[in-house]
Each structure stands twice: as structure tokens, then as C-alpha cells.
Amino acid sequence: MTFFLAIDGGGTGCRAAVADDSGCVLGHGHGGPANIASDHEAARSNILAATEMALAAALGPTEVRQALPQLVAGLGLAGANAAGVAGRLRLALPFARTRIETDAIAAAKGALADADGIVAALGTGSVFAVQYQGSIRTFGGWGLVLGDEGGGAYLGRAALSLALRAVDGFATMTPFLQGLLDEHGGAASVVSFAQSARAADFAQLAPRVVQSADPAAQSLWSACTDGVSAVIADLRKGTDLPVTFIGGLGPFYAEALRQIPQVKAKGTTLDGAMLLAREVG
């Protein structure tokens, strides 16, 4: 029997599912961050850990090793749009056949199935996908250094940056910003934190920004919602395509941008990755 593996890997963690020929999901697993551009080796390790957990749930722990080389895998991964990384990972995985796409492609396939529409994936990072007449095109997803505007990491980093500007007197110090400084042990400690912080570390601050009534936090959130709204307006230009918001911040954006025509996701990014696996098989 052929077994199909789906992996949804992002900057915060990864999820795995194993299904049989009939499409019945037999087991699930999870692991740590799986951005293959920012930390390739850790991503590979976490993908394999999640896979082995799913296989153990599906087949029993004694069958894991012999089942790995028989898997037909579909992986939707953050960082897969960086040159060379997907091919490198494909060679390093023990599966029978492997298809690797960006997490945006998997998210669009899962959320839209075969329907036309726009997916706004707003989690640790940000990326948009348009599916129209059977083809998918993605926009953004360039990572925190070069983009990911509106994502959780971008928002968390912006909050710390604004706190430091307030220390310098270039922005108004508010209770929210002072609280961030105090939690980190002052401005110098914020700088130290930023030297080694991953996108996921910055993103941990995002829910607090979004849910705070503090004027500084609300200003940051308003700038992000305005930016996302502008991107969607460009993508919808000349069409009536509805938008599906997904990701950890997706519900917050959906609520803030209620004026935009929306539809709920038909499935998850993991569902989209399973579709990728079945297309390989």
C-alpha cells in the first residue's frame, strides 16, 4: 500500500499527516519551526520528527523506519522560494517521491480547492496567493529581512523598534511601549534580544499588539491593516475575487477588513500539502 505524507511547515512550527490510498488520514504529528531558508538543518530535523510521529500514530512505532522510504510526500514550506533550498532538502529526505512548494501554494490549494479566489496568509510572515482559472500565483513571502509586511514577526519587530524610538524621544512613550522595555530589561537588552531573535520570537509579541488598546499599539496595527488592505485591492483590481484570510493573524485581519468580500477556507494548509502529495503519486 502507498502512504501519502503531508507537511505544513512554517516559521513557528510544522505539522504532518499520513494518509492511505483512499485518502483516510491515519496519523498526525508535529514539530518545531520548518523555514528551510532561515535554518535548513533544523527544518529538516523538525520535518522528520513530525513525520515519524505521524507514522507512529498511523502504523505503530515499530513500522516507522521501514515506512519512511515508501512515503509519497507533499511539503508546503516557508522559505521554499529561496534559490536552491528546496532541491537540497529533497535530496536530504528519505521519501520515495517528494514535491516541495512554498507554504503559500499549499495554503491556497487547501483554502480554495478548485475555486477562484485570493488567499491572504498572515501568520509569522505574510504571503498572498491568487488562484484563477486553475493556476496559482503568489505575491510576497520574502521573509522578515526583505518583506513579510503585516505578518506577526514584522509587527512584533515594529513594536520593539517604536519602543526604542520612544527612548530616544522621537516617539511618545506609552504604557505598552514602556512595558515592552521593562520586560526585556531596558533598551540595551532589547538590542541584545534582537541580535539573535528569530522571526518566531518577534511574532510572539504580535497578538499583544493587535489586542492592546494602547495608542502606540493601535497605530502599529492600523498601519498593518492599511497595508494589507492596499495589497488586496491591487490583487482584486478588475475582478470580484473573494478573499480568504488564514494564519494566526488571519482572524484579526478578517475582522478589521470586513468591508472586503470574504469566504471561509475550505481546508487547511495541511490539506493543501496532501493534495500536493496526491498529485505526485
Coordinates of C-alpha atoms in Angstrom, one line a residue:
M1 CA 0.0 0.0 0.0
T2 CA 1.2 3.5 -0.8
F3 CA 1.1 6.0 2.1
F4 CA 0.9 9.8 1.5
L5 CA 2.6 12.3 3.7
A6 CA 1.6 16.0 4.0
I7 CA 3.8 18.6 5.7
D8 CA 2.8 22.1 6.6
G9 CA 6.0 23.9 7.7
G10 CA 6.2 27.5 8.8
G11 CA 8.4 29.8 10.9
T12 CA 6.7 28.8 14.1
G13 CA 6.3 25.0 13.7
C14 CA 5.3 22.2 11.3
R15 CA 2.5 19.7 11.1
A16 CA 2.4 16.3 9.4
A17 CA -0.4 13.9 8.3
V18 CA -0.1 10.4 6.9
A19 CA -3.0 9.0 4.7
D20 CA -3.7 5.8 2.9
D21 CA -4.6 5.3 -0.7
S22 CA -8.3 6.1 0.0
G23 CA -7.4 9.4 1.5
C24 CA -8.2 8.4 5.0
V25 CA -5.8 10.2 7.4
L26 CA -4.2 7.6 9.7
G27 CA -2.0 9.7 11.9
H28 CA -0.8 13.2 12.7
G29 CA 2.5 14.6 14.0
H30 CA 4.0 18.0 14.9
G31 CA 7.5 19.5 15.2
G32 CA 9.4 22.7 15.6
P33 CA 9.9 25.5 13.0
A34 CA 10.4 24.5 9.4
N35 CA 11.6 27.5 7.4
I36 CA 14.1 25.9 5.1
A37 CA 15.7 29.1 4.1
S38 CA 16.5 30.5 7.6
D39 CA 17.6 27.3 9.3
H40 CA 17.8 24.4 6.8
E41 CA 19.2 21.7 9.2
A42 CA 16.7 22.4 12.0
A43 CA 13.9 22.4 9.5
R44 CA 14.9 19.0 8.1
S45 CA 15.1 17.6 11.6
N46 CA 11.7 19.0 12.6
I47 CA 10.1 17.7 9.4
L48 CA 11.4 14.2 10.1
A49 CA 10.4 14.4 13.7
A50 CA 6.8 15.3 12.8
T51 CA 6.8 12.6 10.1
E52 CA 7.9 9.9 12.4
M53 CA 5.3 11.0 15.0
A54 CA 2.6 10.8 12.3
L55 CA 3.8 7.4 11.1
A56 CA 4.0 6.0 14.7
A57 CA 0.4 7.1 15.2
A58 CA -0.6 5.6 11.9
L59 CA 1.3 2.3 11.8
G60 CA 2.8 1.8 15.2
P61 CA 6.4 2.8 16.4
T62 CA 8.0 -0.4 15.1
E63 CA 7.0 0.3 11.5
V64 CA 8.3 3.8 11.2
R65 CA 11.8 3.1 9.8
Q66 CA 10.7 0.8 7.1
A67 CA 7.7 3.0 6.1
L68 CA 9.8 6.2 5.6
P69 CA 11.3 5.2 2.2
Q70 CA 7.8 4.3 0.9
L71 CA 6.2 7.7 1.5
V72 CA 4.9 9.9 -1.3
A73 CA 5.3 13.4 0.2
G74 CA 3.9 16.8 -0.4
L75 CA 5.5 19.6 1.5
G76 CA 4.3 23.2 1.8
L77 CA 7.3 25.0 3.4
A78 CA 8.2 28.5 4.4
G79 CA 11.4 29.5 2.7
A80 CA 11.0 27.2 -0.3
N81 CA 11.2 30.2 -2.6
A82 CA 14.9 30.8 -1.8
A83 CA 17.2 29.6 -4.6
G84 CA 18.4 26.0 -4.2
V85 CA 16.9 25.2 -0.8
A86 CA 14.0 23.0 -2.0
G87 CA 16.3 20.9 -4.2
R88 CA 18.8 20.5 -1.3
L89 CA 16.0 19.4 1.1
R90 CA 14.5 17.0 -1.5
L91 CA 17.9 15.2 -1.7
A92 CA 18.2 15.0 2.1
L93 CA 14.8 13.4 2.8
P94 CA 14.3 9.6 2.7
F95 CA 11.0 9.6 1.0
A96 CA 10.1 7.7 -2.2
R97 CA 8.8 10.7 -4.1
T98 CA 8.7 14.3 -2.9
R99 CA 7.1 17.5 -4.1
I100 CA 8.2 20.8 -2.3
E101 CA 6.3 24.0 -2.7
T102 CA 6.0 27.2 -0.7
D103 CA 3.6 27.2 2.2
A104 CA 1.6 29.8 0.2
I105 CA 0.9 27.3 -2.6
A106 CA -0.2 24.6 -0.1
A107 CA -2.3 27.2 1.7
A108 CA -4.0 28.3 -1.5
K109 CA -4.7 24.8 -2.6
G110 CA -6.1 23.9 0.9
A111 CA -8.2 27.0 1.3
L112 CA -9.6 27.3 -2.2
A113 CA -9.6 23.7 -3.5
D114 CA -10.5 24.4 -7.2
A115 CA -12.3 27.7 -6.7
D116 CA -11.0 31.1 -7.9
G117 CA -10.0 33.5 -5.1
I118 CA -7.3 35.2 -3.1
V119 CA -5.6 33.8 0.0
A120 CA -4.1 36.2 2.5
A121 CA -1.8 34.0 4.7
L122 CA -0.9 36.1 7.7
G123 CA 1.0 34.3 10.4
T124 CA 4.6 34.6 11.5
G125 CA 5.2 36.0 8.0
S126 CA 2.9 37.2 5.2
V127 CA 2.2 36.0 1.7
F128 CA -0.7 36.2 -0.7
A129 CA -1.8 33.8 -3.4
V130 CA -4.3 34.3 -6.3
Q131 CA -5.9 31.2 -7.9
Y132 CA -7.6 31.9 -11.2
Q133 CA -8.8 29.5 -13.8
G134 CA -6.7 26.7 -12.4
S135 CA -3.4 28.5 -12.0
I136 CA -1.8 29.9 -8.8
R137 CA 0.5 32.9 -8.5
T138 CA 2.0 34.0 -5.2
F139 CA 3.0 37.5 -4.0
G140 CA 5.3 38.4 -1.1
G141 CA 6.6 35.8 1.3
W142 CA 10.1 37.2 1.0
G143 CA 11.0 36.8 4.7
L144 CA 11.4 39.2 7.6
V145 CA 14.6 40.8 6.3
L146 CA 13.2 41.8 2.9
G147 CA 9.4 41.8 3.4
D148 CA 6.6 39.9 5.3
E149 CA 4.8 43.2 5.9
G150 CA 1.8 42.7 8.1
G151 CA 3.0 39.4 9.5
G152 CA 3.5 38.7 13.2
A153 CA 7.2 39.0 13.1
Y154 CA 7.1 42.3 11.2
L155 CA 4.5 43.6 13.8
G156 CA 6.5 42.4 16.8
R157 CA 9.7 43.9 15.5
A158 CA 8.0 47.2 14.7
A159 CA 6.7 47.3 18.3
L160 CA 10.2 47.0 19.7
S161 CA 11.6 49.5 17.2
L162 CA 9.0 52.0 18.2
A163 CA 9.8 51.4 21.9
L164 CA 13.5 52.3 21.1
R165 CA 12.4 55.4 19.2
A166 CA 10.4 56.4 22.3
V167 CA 13.5 56.0 24.4
D168 CA 15.2 58.5 22.1
G169 CA 12.4 60.9 22.3
F170 CA 11.3 60.6 18.7
A171 CA 8.0 58.9 19.6
T172 CA 5.6 59.2 22.5
M173 CA 6.4 56.7 25.3
T174 CA 3.2 54.8 26.2
P175 CA 2.4 52.2 28.9
F176 CA 2.5 49.5 26.2
L177 CA 5.9 50.5 24.9
Q178 CA 7.3 51.0 28.4
G179 CA 6.1 47.6 29.3
L180 CA 8.0 46.0 26.4
L181 CA 11.2 47.8 27.6
D182 CA 10.7 46.7 31.2
E183 CA 10.1 43.0 30.2
H184 CA 13.3 42.9 28.3
G185 CA 15.3 44.7 30.9
G186 CA 15.7 48.0 29.2
A187 CA 16.7 49.4 25.8
A188 CA 20.2 47.7 25.8
S189 CA 18.6 44.3 26.5
V190 CA 16.1 44.9 23.6
V191 CA 19.1 45.4 21.3
S192 CA 20.7 42.2 22.6
F193 CA 17.5 40.2 22.1
A194 CA 17.2 41.4 18.5
Q195 CA 20.7 40.2 17.7
S196 CA 19.7 36.5 17.9
A197 CA 15.9 36.7 17.7
R198 CA 14.2 34.5 15.1
A199 CA 11.1 35.6 13.2
A200 CA 9.1 33.4 15.6
D201 CA 10.5 35.2 18.6
F202 CA 9.4 38.6 17.3
A203 CA 6.0 37.1 16.3
Q204 CA 5.2 36.2 19.9
L205 CA 4.6 39.9 20.5
A206 CA 2.1 40.3 17.7
P207 CA -1.1 39.2 19.4
R208 CA -0.5 41.6 22.2
V209 CA -0.1 44.5 19.8
V210 CA -3.3 43.6 18.0
Q211 CA -5.4 43.2 21.1
S212 CA -4.0 46.3 23.0
A213 CA -6.0 49.5 23.4
D214 CA -2.7 51.4 23.8
P215 CA -2.4 54.2 21.2
A216 CA 1.0 53.1 20.1
A217 CA -0.1 49.5 19.6
Q218 CA -3.2 50.7 17.8
S219 CA -1.1 52.9 15.5
L220 CA 1.1 49.9 14.5
W221 CA -1.9 47.7 13.9
S222 CA -3.7 50.3 11.8
A223 CA -0.6 50.7 9.6
C224 CA -0.5 47.0 9.0
T225 CA -4.2 46.7 8.2
D226 CA -4.0 49.6 5.8
G227 CA -1.0 47.9 4.1
V228 CA -2.7 44.6 3.8
S229 CA -5.9 46.3 2.5
A230 CA -3.9 48.1 -0.2
V231 CA -2.2 44.8 -1.3
I232 CA -5.6 43.1 -1.6
A233 CA -7.1 46.0 -3.5
D234 CA -4.3 45.7 -6.1
L235 CA -4.8 41.9 -6.4
R236 CA -8.6 42.3 -6.8
K237 CA -8.3 45.1 -9.4
G238 CA -10.6 44.4 -12.3
T239 CA -12.0 41.2 -10.6
D240 CA -14.6 40.3 -8.0
L241 CA -12.4 37.6 -6.4
P242 CA -13.2 37.0 -2.7
V243 CA -10.5 36.8 0.0
T244 CA -9.8 34.0 2.4
F245 CA -7.8 35.1 5.5
I246 CA -5.7 32.3 7.1
G247 CA -2.8 32.0 9.6
G248 CA -2.5 33.0 13.2
L249 CA -3.4 36.7 12.5
G250 CA -5.9 35.8 9.8
P251 CA -9.0 36.2 12.0
F252 CA -7.8 39.6 13.3
Y253 CA -7.4 40.9 9.7
A254 CA -10.7 39.4 8.6
E255 CA -12.4 41.3 11.4
A256 CA -10.6 44.5 10.8
L257 CA -11.2 44.4 7.0
R258 CA -14.8 43.3 7.0
Q259 CA -15.5 45.6 4.0
I260 CA -13.6 43.2 1.8
P261 CA -15.7 40.3 0.3
Q262 CA -14.6 37.2 2.1
V263 CA -15.1 33.4 2.1
K264 CA -14.1 30.9 4.7
A265 CA -11.3 28.4 3.9
K266 CA -12.5 25.1 2.6
G267 CA -9.5 23.3 4.1
T268 CA -6.1 23.9 5.8
T269 CA -2.6 24.2 4.5
L270 CA -2.1 20.6 5.6
D271 CA -5.0 19.6 3.4
G272 CA -3.3 21.5 0.5
A273 CA 0.0 19.7 1.2
M274 CA -1.9 16.4 1.0
L275 CA -3.2 17.4 -2.4
L276 CA 0.4 18.1 -3.5
A277 CA 1.3 14.6 -2.4
R278 CA -1.5 13.0 -4.3
E279 CA -0.5 14.9 -7.4
V280 CA 2.9 13.4 -7.1
G281 CA 1.5 10.0 -6.5

